[in-house]
Amino acid sequence: MSAGALLLLALVSLTLAMLTGGRFARTWLGFVLVAAATGSAAAVTVFATGAEWEWQSDFRVGGEALHLRLDGVSALFLALLSVLGGGGAAYAREYWPDEHYPDSAPRGRACWSSLMLCMGLVLLSSNGLHFLIAWELFAVSAFFLLTLDRQRREVRQSGWLYLAASHGGTLCLFAFFGTLAARTGSWELGPLRERADLSPLFWLALAGFGVKAGLFPLHIWLPSAHANAPSHVSALMSGVAIKMGAYGLVRFSGWLPVPAEAGWALLLLGSVSALFGIAFALAQSDLKRLLAYCSVENIGIICAGLGLALLGAARHHAAWGQLALAGTLLHVWNHGAFKALLFFGAGSVVHAAGTREMSRLGGLWRAMPWTASLFTLGCLAVAGLPPLNGFVSEWLIYLGLFDGAALRAAPLGAVMPPAILLAAAGALALACFAKAAAIVFLGAPRTKAAERAHEGGAWMHGPMLLLAGVCLALGLAPLAFWPAVASASRAWNPTWVASEPPAPLAALSLVQLTLACLAGAVAVGLWRKACANGLRRGLTWDCGYARPTARMQYTSGAFAGLAAGWFTWLLRPERLLHRPRGLLPARATHIERVPETVLERVLTPVAKQVLRASTATRRLQHGRLPAYILYLVAGLCALGLFVLLGGRP
Amino acid sequence: MMLLELIVRLALWLLLAPLLPGIINKVKAWVAGRRGPPVLQLYYDLARLWRKGVVMSTLASPGFIIGPAVAWVAVAGAALLLPLGAAGSLVGFRGDMLMLLYLLALARFCTSWAALETGSAFEGMGAAREVSYAVLAEAALIAAMLSLCVQTGSTALATMLAPSGGAGAVLLAAGLFLVLLAENCRVPFDDPNTHLELTMIHEVMVLDHSGPPLAVLLHCATMKLLLFALLLTQAVLPIGRLSEPANATVLAGGVLLAMVGVGLVESLLARLAFRRVPLFLVTAFLLCLFALLMAWKGGRA
Amino acid sequence: MNDWLNPLLGLAIGLNLLALGTSRLPTLTSAVATQGMALGLMPLFMEEHSDWRVWLIAAATVAGKGLVIPALLRRAMRAAHIDREMEPLIGFVPSLLLGAGGTIAAVALARLLPLLPEHSGSLLVPGSLASVLTGFVLLIGRTKAISQVCGYLILENGIYLFGLLLIHSTTLLVEAGILLDVTVGVFIIGIIVDRIQRAFDSLDTRKLTTLRE
């Protein structure tokens, strides 16, 4: 079947899902899965044939003919959307069922399908006006999905913050598309690389798409929104919705010319965002907030790779730029896969223990072995460790950086800081996710809620298993996915025809595969040897302490305290400390909180000053008629003076 | 043929690595005027541990035993990626030095995981320190790798390590030596002989391990030490220009010299207070950074 | 000529970083002394015809900067019973990173300046700018008077290095002038340090704010 027919089927499925989702949960799930399957099939068709699909309608919507296009770049993002949309829908069946949430579940299903539909339209639109319409609808559907649990105050607040930030970004996008339409004369979007006068528009696009992607310092809405939303919604948002921002940046840096400094700026901004994002993540003790800040880090890596690709494109289409672009596109997929896996795992934990706070969890591996192992796999992937997928995409970007340095193609000032910042960010990510996985799943349960935890059902495991399989496949056999990346690179820049994968990638995947098999074999061998020698269980020795309790374990704040202490200038933690006093202390409290620094320490004070200034100016509007007439007379006198003293009217 | 080479190389690493702590202990004993334990002591210890049973905490999951296994495989993989002078490495490709660094990071994750399995505050403390100081050590290592890349114009380990470090060789040697001390938990960053848990990093992470998993962890640590010593030797000395037998002797001599250096440092310096460790790691990072700048400037002029 | 000059300048830059990173005052004093001696030897390498006057000035600089001034500082340390800088205003790691960043920026900046061809390949201008920056960081970031004096000395070393650019045109005037400058400066500082010690029984310069009233 052609890509067009498959897309039409997906569209019809999703519309039906949106209309019937309120009442019939099972048929809704069926429709969404059909849409996911056909969407991915359409993407695979484009990769396999290498030809892009285009369609222009006869009728007009809003004065412009509908123009849809599915090329390599859109297909890559569309495949990600399909997989995560279908997986999340299956997850929601058990996580947000009608029995527990009679009001919000039907609303959630309708909004989920509309969100998938709008994101698909954003990916397919080749006309500026329809892009904006789809973008707005997508932002609004996401708002309704984020605030499904409307009873809680922090959910409502995070929804408002998301909406405000999203519209701020959309404002920049309105300016971008408007100026583009004015300068080119039509709303149609397409490759326009020869129009050098369009290059300053890149900064507008960076601002607008950067807010949606969650680049530091435009990420202020991301932590609260992704933490307070239901977990399947967080998975879709972190996995796909912020990639829409990345899609915009990739698409318009490929179609339009960019200013000379754009590559440098994006590379540096991305690396700084990566380091700061993971520093924030390390300091969190709320599991989902930690995962949300980690998304900021990975978007930083994606933008850094894109910046390096732009630098390579400016310098005679260097091979290292192509490596960087391949790494960026692969990381879009990888991050979607492992972040969704992590959010599904966090959702299972919240479902089981009822809390997101890591200091109230612990020892959950016994009750939830599946979730624990899959979550650990996700943590290994997100820390960029071999032999999983996170390592492959980061390796490609690093190789691009190092090749550029070795050939002295890029100036040292462009290559050295990102390499060091990304290395530090990678090591911090390892610390952060060792903390997340270990504090939540290992040791002894810290509260009664953690003791009573129970494993989720098959509907919650299925999507997690699927995503874990994707992570393993992308890590052990990245060459199988190379045609997709190659076709997307070709769509980005037609002179970059990377039809065979780079030679080191084949060697890398072979080494990863061997190591994975060896690790399995040695682990099994060691377990058998330990059992053969005699395996005995006992209390933790802990240097001979006879009565360990669960409260004595290392907490998440303590684990992260050393490294987070180096970043206090950025994190500015707030601490409330009441020390125990006297011989028989009654109560002691130690609460430490890391605020969202850009929001609470920068934007909020500025906003307060603006409000104060406007309140002062309001005193001019007091309702007294004689004073208003006085204002009129004063204005007329001022105009007269202006004319008298020689000013031009 | 490849399988035979794999077995020979693996055997070389497996059998030679436990010799290194013995050499260090002998040097320390000589400085202190003692005879010290035999050079082959670690072999006897490993053999003894391999025969013993395992006591696992009631809180620990199977990851307690899987962790050391995966860490060992990761370090063995990194060891096989490192070229041995003219003999090269088992498999080499562009960008393999990044794989080496990240395999060491995988080993670190697994040992920290195994430490946190027991739910004890001591191991948590050790794991927290280990992963935090690794951030600065990684930055220093990346700067060192970048300087070797820029010096030689290549991103594959075999060609990067063949010529010497060039003008910045002294700075690179100092920086890599400090990183060796930090990553292998030697004085002044961590004392392998201390008995006070509050002052340990690596030793406290293996507090609850016993039997074969402990043997695997100790052997993994010695392989890591040998890896860093070989990396230091090859990064600083122009090994690639020598013939085969001279090559092997120079490598062995370099490793021996590095171990004697470690032993002397351990005998003459005291362990740093933990709040001063970041300063020394930043110094190591700056040394590697200045080596990078010298390499960049040297090629330009 | 350049073969001996660049390693000496590299040593001076390294000593700058050592001075920024150390918290022990004897180490700081030794770093400043070594830097002074290295800089005192430089005119010998830069002048083509070295007559007895150049040797005399060089010997005086080495003796003064390398032996006399550090001895005075050590005497002050012994009198005040201090040997450590405990809480600097700019921490040790930030000041070290600032110094390294400043050195790199100085190297980049020196390439933009219009220098004579014989000076453009050497580390003279970067070394001088880096030393000036190091001196300022020590003056601003440390609380003990001895550290601030050492910062002042490093600052003077930086200015001296810059003055060496003129060595071929005004030769001895440069070295003699700067030597005089440093001697007078240290005299005055020595007197002030002694006075601070007697008035406050400590060399913590933050106590000087009580003099405001």
mmCIF file of C-alpha atoms in Angstrom, chain A residues 110-409:
data_model
loop_
_atom_site.group_PDB
_atom_site.id
_atom_site.type_symbol
_atom_site.label_atom_id
_atom_site.label_comp_id
_atom_site.label_asym_id
_atom_site.label_seq_id
_atom_site.Cartn_x
_atom_site.Cartn_y
_atom_site.Cartn_z
ATOM 1 C CA ALA A 110 -10.396 11.725 23.508
ATOM 2 C CA CYS A 111 -7.532 14.139 24.144
ATOM 3 C CA TRP A 112 -4.916 11.399 23.560
ATOM 4 C CA SER A 113 -6.241 10.682 20.094
ATOM 5 C CA SER A 114 -6.552 14.366 19.267
ATOM 6 C CA LEU A 115 -2.964 14.930 20.468
ATOM 7 C CA MET A 116 -1.664 12.138 18.252
ATOM 8 C CA LEU A 117 -3.669 13.492 15.323
ATOM 9 C CA CYS A 118 -2.409 17.051 15.754
ATOM 10 C CA MET A 119 1.212 15.978 16.173
ATOM 11 C CA GLY A 120 0.912 13.898 13.027
ATOM 12 C CA LEU A 121 -0.475 16.917 11.174
ATOM 13 C CA VAL A 122 2.403 19.075 12.405
ATOM 14 C CA LEU A 123 4.842 16.512 11.026
ATOM 15 C CA LEU A 124 3.091 16.298 7.688
ATOM 16 C CA SER A 125 2.253 19.985 7.096
ATOM 17 C CA SER A 126 4.090 21.677 4.325
ATOM 18 C CA ASN A 127 2.180 24.948 4.572
ATOM 19 C CA GLY A 128 2.945 27.568 7.194
ATOM 20 C CA LEU A 129 -0.645 28.387 8.071
ATOM 21 C CA HIS A 130 -1.679 24.776 8.624
ATOM 22 C CA PHE A 131 1.509 24.121 10.560
ATOM 23 C CA LEU A 132 0.532 26.880 12.962
ATOM 24 C CA ILE A 133 -3.064 25.661 13.260
ATOM 25 C CA ALA A 134 -1.925 22.115 13.985
ATOM 26 C CA TRP A 135 0.705 23.436 16.426
ATOM 27 C CA GLU A 136 -1.873 25.398 18.416
ATOM 28 C CA LEU A 137 -4.294 22.465 18.533
ATOM 29 C CA PHE A 138 -1.479 20.208 19.670
ATOM 30 C CA ALA A 139 -0.555 22.598 22.477
ATOM 31 C CA VAL A 140 -4.172 22.806 23.650
ATOM 32 C CA SER A 141 -4.711 19.019 23.543
ATOM 33 C CA ALA A 142 -1.537 18.565 25.513
ATOM 34 C CA PHE A 143 -2.814 21.069 28.099
ATOM 35 C CA PHE A 144 -6.015 19.074 28.569
ATOM 36 C CA LEU A 145 -4.054 15.860 28.875
ATOM 37 C CA LEU A 146 -1.620 17.317 31.393
ATOM 38 C CA THR A 147 -4.452 18.507 33.636
ATOM 39 C CA LEU A 148 -6.435 15.261 33.633
ATOM 40 C CA ASP A 149 -6.219 15.085 37.409
ATOM 41 C CA ARG A 150 -7.768 18.525 37.869
ATOM 42 C CA GLN A 151 -8.582 18.128 41.555
ATOM 43 C CA ARG A 152 -5.006 18.784 42.619
ATOM 44 C CA ARG A 153 -3.778 22.343 42.787
ATOM 45 C CA GLU A 154 -0.229 21.696 41.610
ATOM 46 C CA VAL A 155 -1.539 19.919 38.511
ATOM 47 C CA ARG A 156 -3.654 22.945 37.602
ATOM 48 C CA GLN A 157 -0.735 25.312 38.216
ATOM 49 C CA SER A 158 1.630 23.270 36.097
ATOM 50 C CA GLY A 159 -0.993 23.239 33.335
ATOM 51 C CA TRP A 160 -1.272 27.029 33.365
ATOM 52 C CA LEU A 161 2.495 27.414 33.326
ATOM 53 C CA TYR A 162 2.725 25.017 30.393
ATOM 54 C CA LEU A 163 0.055 26.905 28.484
ATOM 55 C CA ALA A 164 1.668 30.295 29.125
ATOM 56 C CA ALA A 165 5.155 29.123 28.096
ATOM 57 C CA SER A 166 3.795 27.291 25.061
ATOM 58 C CA HIS A 167 2.004 30.374 23.858
ATOM 59 C CA GLY A 168 5.100 32.455 24.375
ATOM 60 C CA GLY A 169 6.912 30.108 22.026
ATOM 61 C CA THR A 170 4.015 30.064 19.583
ATOM 62 C CA LEU A 171 4.168 33.854 19.455
ATOM 63 C CA CYS A 172 7.738 33.609 18.187
ATOM 64 C CA LEU A 173 6.560 31.001 15.688
ATOM 65 C CA PHE A 174 3.801 33.293 14.461
ATOM 66 C CA ALA A 175 6.455 35.938 13.857
ATOM 67 C CA PHE A 176 8.672 33.369 12.133
ATOM 68 C CA PHE A 177 6.045 31.986 9.766
ATOM 69 C CA GLY A 178 4.550 35.404 9.137
ATOM 70 C CA THR A 179 7.887 36.943 8.159
ATOM 71 C CA LEU A 180 8.674 33.903 6.038
ATOM 72 C CA ALA A 181 5.375 34.200 4.206
ATOM 73 C CA ALA A 182 5.861 37.936 3.722
ATOM 74 C CA ARG A 183 9.378 37.552 2.325
ATOM 75 C CA THR A 184 8.733 34.593 0.068
ATOM 76 C CA GLY A 185 5.258 35.693 -0.974
ATOM 77 C CA SER A 186 3.386 32.522 -0.083
ATOM 78 C CA TRP A 187 2.667 30.309 2.920
ATOM 79 C CA GLU A 188 4.149 27.250 1.212
ATOM 80 C CA LEU A 189 7.112 25.628 2.980
ATOM 81 C CA GLY A 190 9.880 23.872 1.144
ATOM 82 C CA PRO A 191 13.627 23.926 0.533
ATOM 83 C CA LEU A 192 14.655 27.574 0.106
ATOM 84 C CA ARG A 193 18.395 27.340 0.559
ATOM 85 C CA GLU A 194 19.274 29.987 -1.979
ATOM 86 C CA ARG A 195 17.393 32.801 -0.199
ATOM 87 C CA ALA A 196 20.181 34.203 1.962
ATOM 88 C CA ASP A 197 17.969 37.002 3.299
ATOM 89 C CA LEU A 198 15.954 34.468 5.252
ATOM 90 C CA SER A 199 18.829 33.444 7.515
ATOM 91 C CA PRO A 200 18.127 35.850 10.441
ATOM 92 C CA LEU A 201 14.751 34.137 10.869
ATOM 93 C CA PHE A 202 16.626 31.197 12.353
ATOM 94 C CA TRP A 203 16.863 32.968 15.709
ATOM 95 C CA LEU A 204 13.062 33.354 15.842
ATOM 96 C CA ALA A 205 12.678 29.693 15.030
ATOM 97 C CA LEU A 206 15.216 28.825 17.741
ATOM 98 C CA ALA A 207 13.246 30.788 20.337
ATOM 99 C CA GLY A 208 9.888 29.354 19.312
ATOM 100 C CA PHE A 209 10.908 25.743 18.874
ATOM 101 C CA GLY A 210 13.325 25.956 21.784
ATOM 102 C CA VAL A 211 10.493 26.660 24.216
ATOM 103 C CA LYS A 212 8.634 23.581 23.040
ATOM 104 C CA ALA A 213 11.772 21.452 23.032
ATOM 105 C CA GLY A 214 12.739 22.535 26.516
ATOM 106 C CA LEU A 215 16.186 23.963 25.881
ATOM 107 C CA PHE A 216 17.787 25.686 28.873
ATOM 108 C CA PRO A 217 16.788 28.458 29.815
ATOM 109 C CA LEU A 218 13.456 28.108 28.028
ATOM 110 C CA HIS A 219 12.585 24.919 29.868
ATOM 111 C CA ILE A 220 10.764 26.457 32.834
ATOM 112 C CA TRP A 221 7.454 24.712 32.155
ATOM 113 C CA LEU A 222 8.939 21.255 31.619
ATOM 114 C CA PRO A 223 9.722 19.989 35.146
ATOM 115 C CA SER A 224 6.386 20.766 36.770
ATOM 116 C CA ALA A 225 4.341 19.740 33.724
ATOM 117 C CA HIS A 226 5.997 16.363 33.221
ATOM 118 C CA ALA A 227 6.148 15.618 36.932
ATOM 119 C CA ASN A 228 2.502 16.366 37.697
ATOM 120 C CA ALA A 229 0.947 14.785 34.626
ATOM 121 C CA PRO A 230 -0.203 11.156 34.592
ATOM 122 C CA SER A 231 2.738 8.935 33.703
ATOM 123 C CA HIS A 232 1.568 7.797 30.288
ATOM 124 C CA VAL A 233 1.023 11.438 29.350
ATOM 125 C CA SER A 234 4.495 12.334 30.641
ATOM 126 C CA ALA A 235 5.911 9.517 28.532
ATOM 127 C CA LEU A 236 4.251 10.826 25.380
ATOM 128 C CA MET A 237 5.175 14.429 26.180
ATOM 129 C CA SER A 238 8.810 13.681 26.963
ATOM 130 C CA GLY A 239 9.131 11.144 24.219
ATOM 131 C CA VAL A 240 7.378 12.890 21.358
ATOM 132 C CA ALA A 241 5.966 16.314 22.207
ATOM 133 C CA ILE A 242 9.293 17.935 23.000
ATOM 134 C CA LYS A 243 10.675 16.232 19.894
ATOM 135 C CA MET A 244 8.243 18.383 17.909
ATOM 136 C CA GLY A 245 10.439 21.303 18.923
ATOM 137 C CA ALA A 246 13.506 19.353 17.823
ATOM 138 C CA TYR A 247 11.654 18.492 14.581
ATOM 139 C CA GLY A 248 11.067 22.166 13.896
ATOM 140 C CA LEU A 249 14.739 22.994 14.455
ATOM 141 C CA VAL A 250 15.945 20.111 12.287
ATOM 142 C CA ARG A 251 13.437 20.822 9.534
ATOM 143 C CA PHE A 252 13.984 24.557 9.240
ATOM 144 C CA SER A 253 17.750 24.438 9.617
ATOM 145 C CA GLY A 254 17.714 22.071 6.675
ATOM 146 C CA TRP A 255 15.247 23.931 4.435
ATOM 147 C CA LEU A 256 16.337 27.494 5.148
ATOM 148 C CA PRO A 257 19.802 29.025 5.145
ATOM 149 C CA VAL A 258 21.188 29.720 8.618
ATOM 150 C CA PRO A 259 23.466 32.509 9.833
ATOM 151 C CA ALA A 260 27.155 31.705 10.199
ATOM 152 C CA GLU A 261 27.063 31.803 13.997
ATOM 153 C CA ALA A 262 24.059 29.493 14.219
ATOM 154 C CA GLY A 263 26.127 26.310 14.387
ATOM 155 C CA TRP A 264 28.358 27.641 17.166
ATOM 156 C CA ALA A 265 25.440 29.043 19.124
ATOM 157 C CA LEU A 266 23.424 25.842 18.926
ATOM 158 C CA LEU A 267 26.438 23.691 19.816
ATOM 159 C CA LEU A 268 27.313 25.772 22.854
ATOM 160 C CA LEU A 269 23.718 26.243 23.978
ATOM 161 C CA GLY A 270 23.078 22.523 23.643
ATOM 162 C CA SER A 271 26.145 21.541 25.660
ATOM 163 C CA VAL A 272 25.360 24.052 28.435
ATOM 164 C CA SER A 273 21.749 22.870 28.493
ATOM 165 C CA ALA A 274 22.960 19.273 28.811
ATOM 166 C CA LEU A 275 25.194 20.014 31.788
ATOM 167 C CA PHE A 276 22.726 22.249 33.628
ATOM 168 C CA GLY A 277 19.802 19.935 32.950
ATOM 169 C CA ILE A 278 21.509 16.930 34.451
ATOM 170 C CA ALA A 279 22.782 18.982 37.393
ATOM 171 C CA PHE A 280 19.173 19.883 38.182
ATOM 172 C CA ALA A 281 18.094 16.278 37.705
ATOM 173 C CA LEU A 282 20.731 15.052 40.139
ATOM 174 C CA ALA A 283 19.424 17.304 42.891
ATOM 175 C CA GLN A 284 15.782 16.198 42.658
ATOM 176 C CA SER A 285 14.206 13.707 45.001
ATOM 177 C CA ASP A 286 10.921 13.508 43.096
ATOM 178 C CA LEU A 287 11.281 10.659 40.638
ATOM 179 C CA LYS A 288 9.290 12.151 37.763
ATOM 180 C CA ARG A 289 10.800 15.605 38.147
ATOM 181 C CA LEU A 290 14.211 13.966 37.887
ATOM 182 C CA LEU A 291 13.180 12.290 34.640
ATOM 183 C CA ALA A 292 11.784 15.592 33.337
ATOM 184 C CA TYR A 293 15.055 17.443 33.943
ATOM 185 C CA CYS A 294 16.889 14.607 32.259
ATOM 186 C CA SER A 295 14.822 15.354 29.145
ATOM 187 C CA VAL A 296 16.306 18.869 29.228
ATOM 188 C CA GLU A 297 19.751 17.243 29.187
ATOM 189 C CA ASN A 298 18.966 15.010 26.217
ATOM 190 C CA ILE A 299 17.413 17.826 24.211
ATOM 191 C CA GLY A 300 20.663 19.658 24.857
ATOM 192 C CA ILE A 301 22.589 16.731 23.369
ATOM 193 C CA ILE A 302 20.276 16.707 20.344
ATOM 194 C CA CYS A 303 20.727 20.438 19.772
ATOM 195 C CA ALA A 304 24.497 20.172 20.227
ATOM 196 C CA GLY A 305 24.628 17.458 17.575
ATOM 197 C CA LEU A 306 22.500 19.584 15.246
ATOM 198 C CA GLY A 307 24.803 22.566 15.817
ATOM 199 C CA LEU A 308 27.818 20.434 14.944
ATOM 200 C CA ALA A 309 26.041 19.237 11.776
ATOM 201 C CA LEU A 310 25.397 22.875 10.809
ATOM 202 C CA LEU A 311 29.083 23.667 11.355
ATOM 203 C CA GLY A 312 29.993 20.714 9.160
ATOM 204 C CA ALA A 313 27.555 21.802 6.454
ATOM 205 C CA ALA A 314 29.111 25.270 6.425
ATOM 206 C CA ARG A 315 32.591 23.791 6.026
ATOM 207 C CA HIS A 316 32.285 21.972 2.720
ATOM 208 C CA HIS A 317 29.850 19.332 3.919
ATOM 209 C CA ALA A 318 32.390 17.538 6.003
ATOM 210 C CA ALA A 319 32.010 13.899 6.884
ATOM 211 C CA TRP A 320 32.122 14.665 10.593
ATOM 212 C CA GLY A 321 29.069 16.868 10.201
ATOM 213 C CA GLN A 322 27.210 13.913 8.696
ATOM 214 C CA LEU A 323 28.200 11.742 11.636
ATOM 215 C CA ALA A 324 26.892 14.377 14.010
ATOM 216 C CA LEU A 325 23.576 14.602 12.174
ATOM 217 C CA ALA A 326 23.219 10.811 12.200
ATOM 218 C CA GLY A 327 23.887 10.842 15.925
ATOM 219 C CA THR A 328 21.283 13.593 16.465
ATOM 220 C CA LEU A 329 18.542 11.801 14.527
ATOM 221 C CA LEU A 330 19.320 8.511 16.206
ATOM 222 C CA HIS A 331 19.292 10.195 19.618
ATOM 223 C CA VAL A 332 15.794 11.555 18.923
ATOM 224 C CA TRP A 333 14.605 7.965 18.617
ATOM 225 C CA ASN A 334 16.757 6.642 21.434
ATOM 226 C CA HIS A 335 15.653 9.282 23.877
ATOM 227 C CA GLY A 336 12.017 8.720 22.989
ATOM 228 C CA ALA A 337 12.396 5.006 23.592
ATOM 229 C CA PHE A 338 14.269 5.028 26.882
ATOM 230 C CA LYS A 339 12.561 8.067 28.363
ATOM 231 C CA ALA A 340 9.131 6.572 27.704
ATOM 232 C CA LEU A 341 10.357 3.310 29.248
ATOM 233 C CA LEU A 342 11.529 5.188 32.342
ATOM 234 C CA PHE A 343 8.273 7.110 32.659
ATOM 235 C CA PHE A 344 6.232 3.924 32.330
ATOM 236 C CA GLY A 345 8.376 2.413 35.071
ATOM 237 C CA ALA A 346 7.887 5.478 37.253
ATOM 238 C CA GLY A 347 4.167 5.201 36.590
ATOM 239 C CA SER A 348 4.187 1.608 37.795
ATOM 240 C CA VAL A 349 5.998 2.714 40.943
ATOM 241 C CA VAL A 350 3.490 5.510 41.596
ATOM 242 C CA HIS A 351 0.618 3.103 40.893
ATOM 243 C CA ALA A 352 2.068 0.603 43.342
ATOM 244 C CA ALA A 353 3.327 2.757 46.192
ATOM 245 C CA GLY A 354 1.232 5.871 45.744
ATOM 246 C CA THR A 355 4.084 8.370 45.905
ATOM 247 C CA ARG A 356 6.731 9.877 43.633
ATOM 248 C CA GLU A 357 8.998 10.902 46.485
ATOM 249 C CA MET A 358 12.156 8.776 46.466
ATOM 250 C CA SER A 359 12.743 9.135 50.185
ATOM 251 C CA ARG A 360 9.512 7.185 50.779
ATOM 252 C CA LEU A 361 10.322 4.309 48.443
ATOM 253 C CA GLY A 362 12.946 1.618 48.480
ATOM 254 C CA GLY A 363 13.211 -2.127 48.301
ATOM 255 C CA LEU A 364 10.633 -2.397 45.544
ATOM 256 C CA TRP A 365 12.580 -4.989 43.561
ATOM 257 C CA ARG A 366 11.123 -7.817 45.583
ATOM 258 C CA ALA A 367 7.512 -6.924 44.883
ATOM 259 C CA MET A 368 8.048 -5.597 41.351
ATOM 260 C CA PRO A 369 10.843 -7.597 39.695
ATOM 261 C CA TRP A 370 9.719 -6.856 36.120
ATOM 262 C CA THR A 371 9.458 -3.129 36.659
ATOM 263 C CA ALA A 372 12.781 -3.102 38.491
ATOM 264 C CA SER A 373 14.716 -4.881 35.745
ATOM 265 C CA LEU A 374 13.137 -2.899 32.911
ATOM 266 C CA PHE A 375 13.651 0.383 34.742
ATOM 267 C CA THR A 376 17.308 -0.532 35.322
ATOM 268 C CA LEU A 377 17.696 -1.271 31.629
ATOM 269 C CA GLY A 378 16.266 2.171 30.924
ATOM 270 C CA CYS A 379 18.709 3.724 33.389
ATOM 271 C CA LEU A 380 21.660 1.994 31.703
ATOM 272 C CA ALA A 381 20.411 3.309 28.352
ATOM 273 C CA VAL A 382 19.930 6.889 29.507
ATOM 274 C CA ALA A 383 23.378 7.016 31.101
ATOM 275 C CA GLY A 384 24.776 6.258 27.669
ATOM 276 C CA LEU A 385 26.443 2.999 28.650
ATOM 277 C CA PRO A 386 27.341 0.283 26.171
ATOM 278 C CA PRO A 387 25.905 -1.999 24.876
ATOM 279 C CA LEU A 388 22.627 -0.046 24.719
ATOM 280 C CA ASN A 389 21.263 2.561 22.351
ATOM 281 C CA GLY A 390 22.103 5.719 24.313
ATOM 282 C CA PHE A 391 25.789 4.964 23.842
ATOM 283 C CA VAL A 392 25.496 4.559 20.063
ATOM 284 C CA SER A 393 23.990 7.977 19.399
ATOM 285 C CA GLU A 394 26.241 9.787 21.877
ATOM 286 C CA TRP A 395 29.236 7.984 20.355
ATOM 287 C CA LEU A 396 28.295 9.231 16.891
ATOM 288 C CA ILE A 397 28.111 12.827 18.131
ATOM 289 C CA TYR A 398 31.390 12.494 20.040
ATOM 290 C CA LEU A 399 33.045 10.964 16.983
ATOM 291 C CA GLY A 400 31.878 13.939 14.935
ATOM 292 C CA LEU A 401 33.444 16.292 17.519
ATOM 293 C CA PHE A 402 36.707 14.358 17.741
ATOM 294 C CA ASP A 403 37.032 13.953 13.974
ATOM 295 C CA GLY A 404 36.498 17.660 13.547
ATOM 296 C CA ALA A 405 39.204 18.331 16.147
ATOM 297 C CA ALA A 406 41.667 15.792 14.738
ATOM 298 C CA LEU A 407 41.375 17.246 11.245
ATOM 299 C CA ARG A 408 41.596 20.768 12.697
ATOM 300 C CA ALA A 409 38.566 21.592 10.618
#
